[in-house]
Amino acid sequence: MSRFFRMTYALAVLAALAPGQTGRAIAQPPASEPEDLLVFAAASTKDAVDEVLRSFAESRPNASVRASYGSSAALAQQLQLGAEADLFLSANQRWVDALEEKGHVASRHDLLGNRLAAIVPADSKLKLTAPEDLLSDRVQRIAIGQPDSVPAGIYARQALTRLGLWERLKPKAVGSADVRQALAFVETGAAEAGIVYSTDAAISKRVKVAFALDEKLSGPIVYPLALMKQARDKPAATALYEAFQSDKAAKVFRRYGFSARGLASDDMP
């Protein structure tokens, strides 16, 4: 073999082994595919869910997790119309039931519990100690979620109906798009009182709890978590679904005032 051909051959071998080439000897493992996840969650869970998602993202660096918050009814309707969320955390079972009946749910788990509380602005002089006090002429507006669709409003109407107060208080009711908007109405003084979840009352320094409503009146307030059918084959979605049910997540939810159903020490604080 001539000197020219020996040099040409040697250069060809070196090129084949050079970084960035496709030779088997230097093949690199493919980069992990990015994992994009979207979670739909009830407005009342925002602070706690944000924290759970941050923790999950730290443990799974390749995952990009977004959350969309709002009324459970509105979020469920979006899912029925084809929204591609991977998980849905609803403030009541009604909307997950509807999605399940239409074949949109791969798996579900009753994750959280909550309670209702009547609130007034932090500087209010009103003395409200029982639901009957809402009949006072000094209470002109009562902020609640829309009673036909927003879970907090549905529960509030149910509680007041069982007390025989709903029809008398209905003219005072100011419906809101979700429970956080009802909270904002009271915070800003747009309503003299409101009925929200106890967890919402706990996160605001601009309101105070006037009294709690007995759970027997509203019925159990249960937040089911659903893994959507379209996400059942996504490992990251399944991992997040399980992360929400972990002891670590339960501690976060309890810190924000939720009861973590199905786990030890799940009593409300």
PDB file of N, CA and C in Angstrom, residues 114-119 130-131 134 155-160 163 165 194-196 198 209-219 221:
ATOM      1  N   ASN A 114     -62.290  19.138  52.670  1.00  0.00           N
ATOM      2  CA  ASN A 114     -62.309  20.542  53.066  1.00  0.00           C
ATOM      3  C   ASN A 114     -63.587  20.826  53.850  1.00  0.00           C
ATOM      4  N   ARG A 115     -63.716  22.067  54.320  1.00  0.00           N
ATOM      5  CA  ARG A 115     -64.918  22.502  55.039  1.00  0.00           C
ATOM      6  C   ARG A 115     -65.273  23.917  54.625  1.00  0.00           C
ATOM      7  N   LEU A 116     -66.499  24.308  54.927  1.00  0.00           N
ATOM      8  CA  LEU A 116     -66.951  25.658  54.624  1.00  0.00           C
ATOM      9  C   LEU A 116     -66.838  26.558  55.837  1.00  0.00           C
ATOM     10  N   ALA A 117     -66.597  27.832  55.570  1.00  0.00           N
ATOM     11  CA  ALA A 117     -66.551  28.826  56.640  1.00  0.00           C
ATOM     12  C   ALA A 117     -67.183  30.114  56.148  1.00  0.00           C
ATOM     13  N   ALA A 118     -67.877  30.803  57.034  1.00  0.00           N
ATOM     14  CA  ALA A 118     -68.400  32.136  56.726  1.00  0.00           C
ATOM     15  C   ALA A 118     -67.333  33.150  57.117  1.00  0.00           C
ATOM     16  N   ILE A 119     -67.090  34.104  56.227  1.00  0.00           N
ATOM     17  CA  ILE A 119     -66.041  35.090  56.471  1.00  0.00           C
ATOM     18  C   ILE A 119     -66.584  36.508  56.356  1.00  0.00           C
ATOM     19  N   ALA A 130     -73.517  32.604  63.746  1.00  0.00           N
ATOM     20  CA  ALA A 130     -74.289  31.466  63.263  1.00  0.00           C
ATOM     21  C   ALA A 130     -74.908  31.827  61.914  1.00  0.00           C
ATOM     22  N   PRO A 131     -75.285  30.827  61.109  1.00  0.00           N
ATOM     23  CA  PRO A 131     -75.850  31.109  59.795  1.00  0.00           C
ATOM     24  C   PRO A 131     -77.049  32.054  59.829  1.00  0.00           C
ATOM     25  N   LEU A 134     -76.782  35.838  59.143  1.00  0.00           N
ATOM     26  CA  LEU A 134     -76.662  36.366  57.784  1.00  0.00           C
ATOM     27  C   LEU A 134     -77.944  37.050  57.325  1.00  0.00           C
ATOM     28  N   TYR A 155     -72.062  23.615  47.590  1.00  0.00           N
ATOM     29  CA  TYR A 155     -72.043  23.185  48.990  1.00  0.00           C
ATOM     30  C   TYR A 155     -72.699  24.226  49.893  1.00  0.00           C
ATOM     31  N   ALA A 156     -72.459  25.504  49.628  1.00  0.00           N
ATOM     32  CA  ALA A 156     -73.044  26.562  50.452  1.00  0.00           C
ATOM     33  C   ALA A 156     -74.564  26.553  50.331  1.00  0.00           C
ATOM     34  N   ARG A 157     -75.053  26.452  49.110  1.00  0.00           N
ATOM     35  CA  ARG A 157     -76.511  26.415  48.919  1.00  0.00           C
ATOM     36  C   ARG A 157     -77.115  25.204  49.619  1.00  0.00           C
ATOM     37  N   GLN A 158     -76.444  24.067  49.531  1.00  0.00           N
ATOM     38  CA  GLN A 158     -76.950  22.860  50.183  1.00  0.00           C
ATOM     39  C   GLN A 158     -77.023  23.051  51.697  1.00  0.00           C
ATOM     40  N   ALA A 159     -75.990  23.649  52.281  1.00  0.00           N
ATOM     41  CA  ALA A 159     -75.979  23.871  53.727  1.00  0.00           C
ATOM     42  C   ALA A 159     -77.091  24.823  54.150  1.00  0.00           C
ATOM     43  N   LEU A 160     -77.243  25.916  53.400  1.00  0.00           N
ATOM     44  CA  LEU A 160     -78.270  26.902  53.756  1.00  0.00           C
ATOM     45  C   LEU A 160     -79.675  26.362  53.508  1.00  0.00           C
ATOM     46  N   LEU A 163     -80.741  24.281  56.365  1.00  0.00           N
ATOM     47  CA  LEU A 163     -81.073  25.128  57.521  1.00  0.00           C
ATOM     48  C   LEU A 163     -82.372  25.902  57.307  1.00  0.00           C
ATOM     49  N   LEU A 165     -82.689  28.363  55.185  1.00  0.00           N
ATOM     50  CA  LEU A 165     -82.332  29.777  55.018  1.00  0.00           C
ATOM     51  C   LEU A 165     -82.114  30.196  53.569  1.00  0.00           C
ATOM     52  N   GLY A 194     -69.168  36.306  53.245  1.00  0.00           N
ATOM     53  CA  GLY A 194     -69.028  35.316  52.180  1.00  0.00           C
ATOM     54  C   GLY A 194     -68.934  33.930  52.773  1.00  0.00           C
ATOM     55  N   ILE A 195     -69.165  32.949  51.940  1.00  0.00           N
ATOM     56  CA  ILE A 195     -69.000  31.551  52.353  1.00  0.00           C
ATOM     57  C   ILE A 195     -67.991  30.920  51.407  1.00  0.00           C
ATOM     58  N   VAL A 196     -66.863  30.515  51.955  1.00  0.00           N
ATOM     59  CA  VAL A 196     -65.768  29.941  51.170  1.00  0.00           C
ATOM     60  C   VAL A 196     -65.269  28.702  51.900  1.00  0.00           C
ATOM     61  N   SER A 198     -62.630  26.736  54.214  1.00  0.00           N
ATOM     62  CA  SER A 198     -61.796  27.166  55.340  1.00  0.00           C
ATOM     63  C   SER A 198     -60.349  27.360  54.904  1.00  0.00           C
ATOM     64  N   VAL A 209     -62.590  34.581  59.912  1.00  0.00           N
ATOM     65  CA  VAL A 209     -63.676  33.606  59.963  1.00  0.00           C
ATOM     66  C   VAL A 209     -64.685  34.036  61.016  1.00  0.00           C
ATOM     67  N   ALA A 210     -65.940  34.138  60.599  1.00  0.00           N
ATOM     68  CA  ALA A 210     -67.015  34.472  61.533  1.00  0.00           C
ATOM     69  C   ALA A 210     -67.519  33.213  62.234  1.00  0.00           C
ATOM     70  N   PHE A 211     -67.722  32.148  61.449  1.00  0.00           N
ATOM     71  CA  PHE A 211     -68.118  30.858  62.019  1.00  0.00           C
ATOM     72  C   PHE A 211     -67.902  29.784  60.954  1.00  0.00           C
ATOM     73  N   ALA A 212     -67.766  28.560  61.399  1.00  0.00           N
ATOM     74  CA  ALA A 212     -67.629  27.421  60.491  1.00  0.00           C
ATOM     75  C   ALA A 212     -68.990  26.769  60.303  1.00  0.00           C
ATOM     76  N   LEU A 213     -69.204  26.180  59.151  1.00  0.00           N
ATOM     77  CA  LEU A 213     -70.448  25.461  58.895  1.00  0.00           C
ATOM     78  C   LEU A 213     -70.232  23.974  59.138  1.00  0.00           C
ATOM     79  N   ASP A 214     -71.191  23.375  59.812  1.00  0.00           N
ATOM     80  CA  ASP A 214     -71.105  21.956  60.128  1.00  0.00           C
ATOM     81  C   ASP A 214     -71.055  21.141  58.836  1.00  0.00           C
ATOM     82  N   GLU A 215     -70.126  20.202  58.771  1.00  0.00           N
ATOM     83  CA  GLU A 215     -69.990  19.350  57.589  1.00  0.00           C
ATOM     84  C   GLU A 215     -71.257  18.561  57.303  1.00  0.00           C
ATOM     85  N   LYS A 216     -72.068  18.303  58.331  1.00  0.00           N
ATOM     86  CA  LYS A 216     -73.313  17.569  58.123  1.00  0.00           C
ATOM     87  C   LYS A 216     -74.286  18.356  57.243  1.00  0.00           C
ATOM     88  N   LEU A 217     -74.119  19.681  57.217  1.00  0.00           N
ATOM     89  CA  LEU A 217     -75.003  20.519  56.408  1.00  0.00           C
ATOM     90  C   LEU A 217     -74.601  20.519  54.937  1.00  0.00           C
ATOM     91  N   SER A 218     -73.330  20.621  54.684  1.00  0.00           N
ATOM     92  CA  SER A 218     -72.843  20.681  53.298  1.00  0.00           C
ATOM     93  C   SER A 218     -72.678  19.299  52.686  1.00  0.00           C
ATOM     94  N   GLY A 219     -72.539  18.289  53.555  1.00  0.00           N
ATOM     95  CA  GLY A 219     -72.145  16.980  53.075  1.00  0.00           C
ATOM     96  C   GLY A 219     -70.636  16.941  52.946  1.00  0.00           C
ATOM     97  N   ILE A 221     -67.054  17.240  51.706  1.00  0.00           N
ATOM     98  CA  ILE A 221     -66.436  17.989  50.607  1.00  0.00           C
ATOM     99  C   ILE A 221     -65.189  17.233  50.191  1.00  0.00           C
TER     100      ILE A 221
END
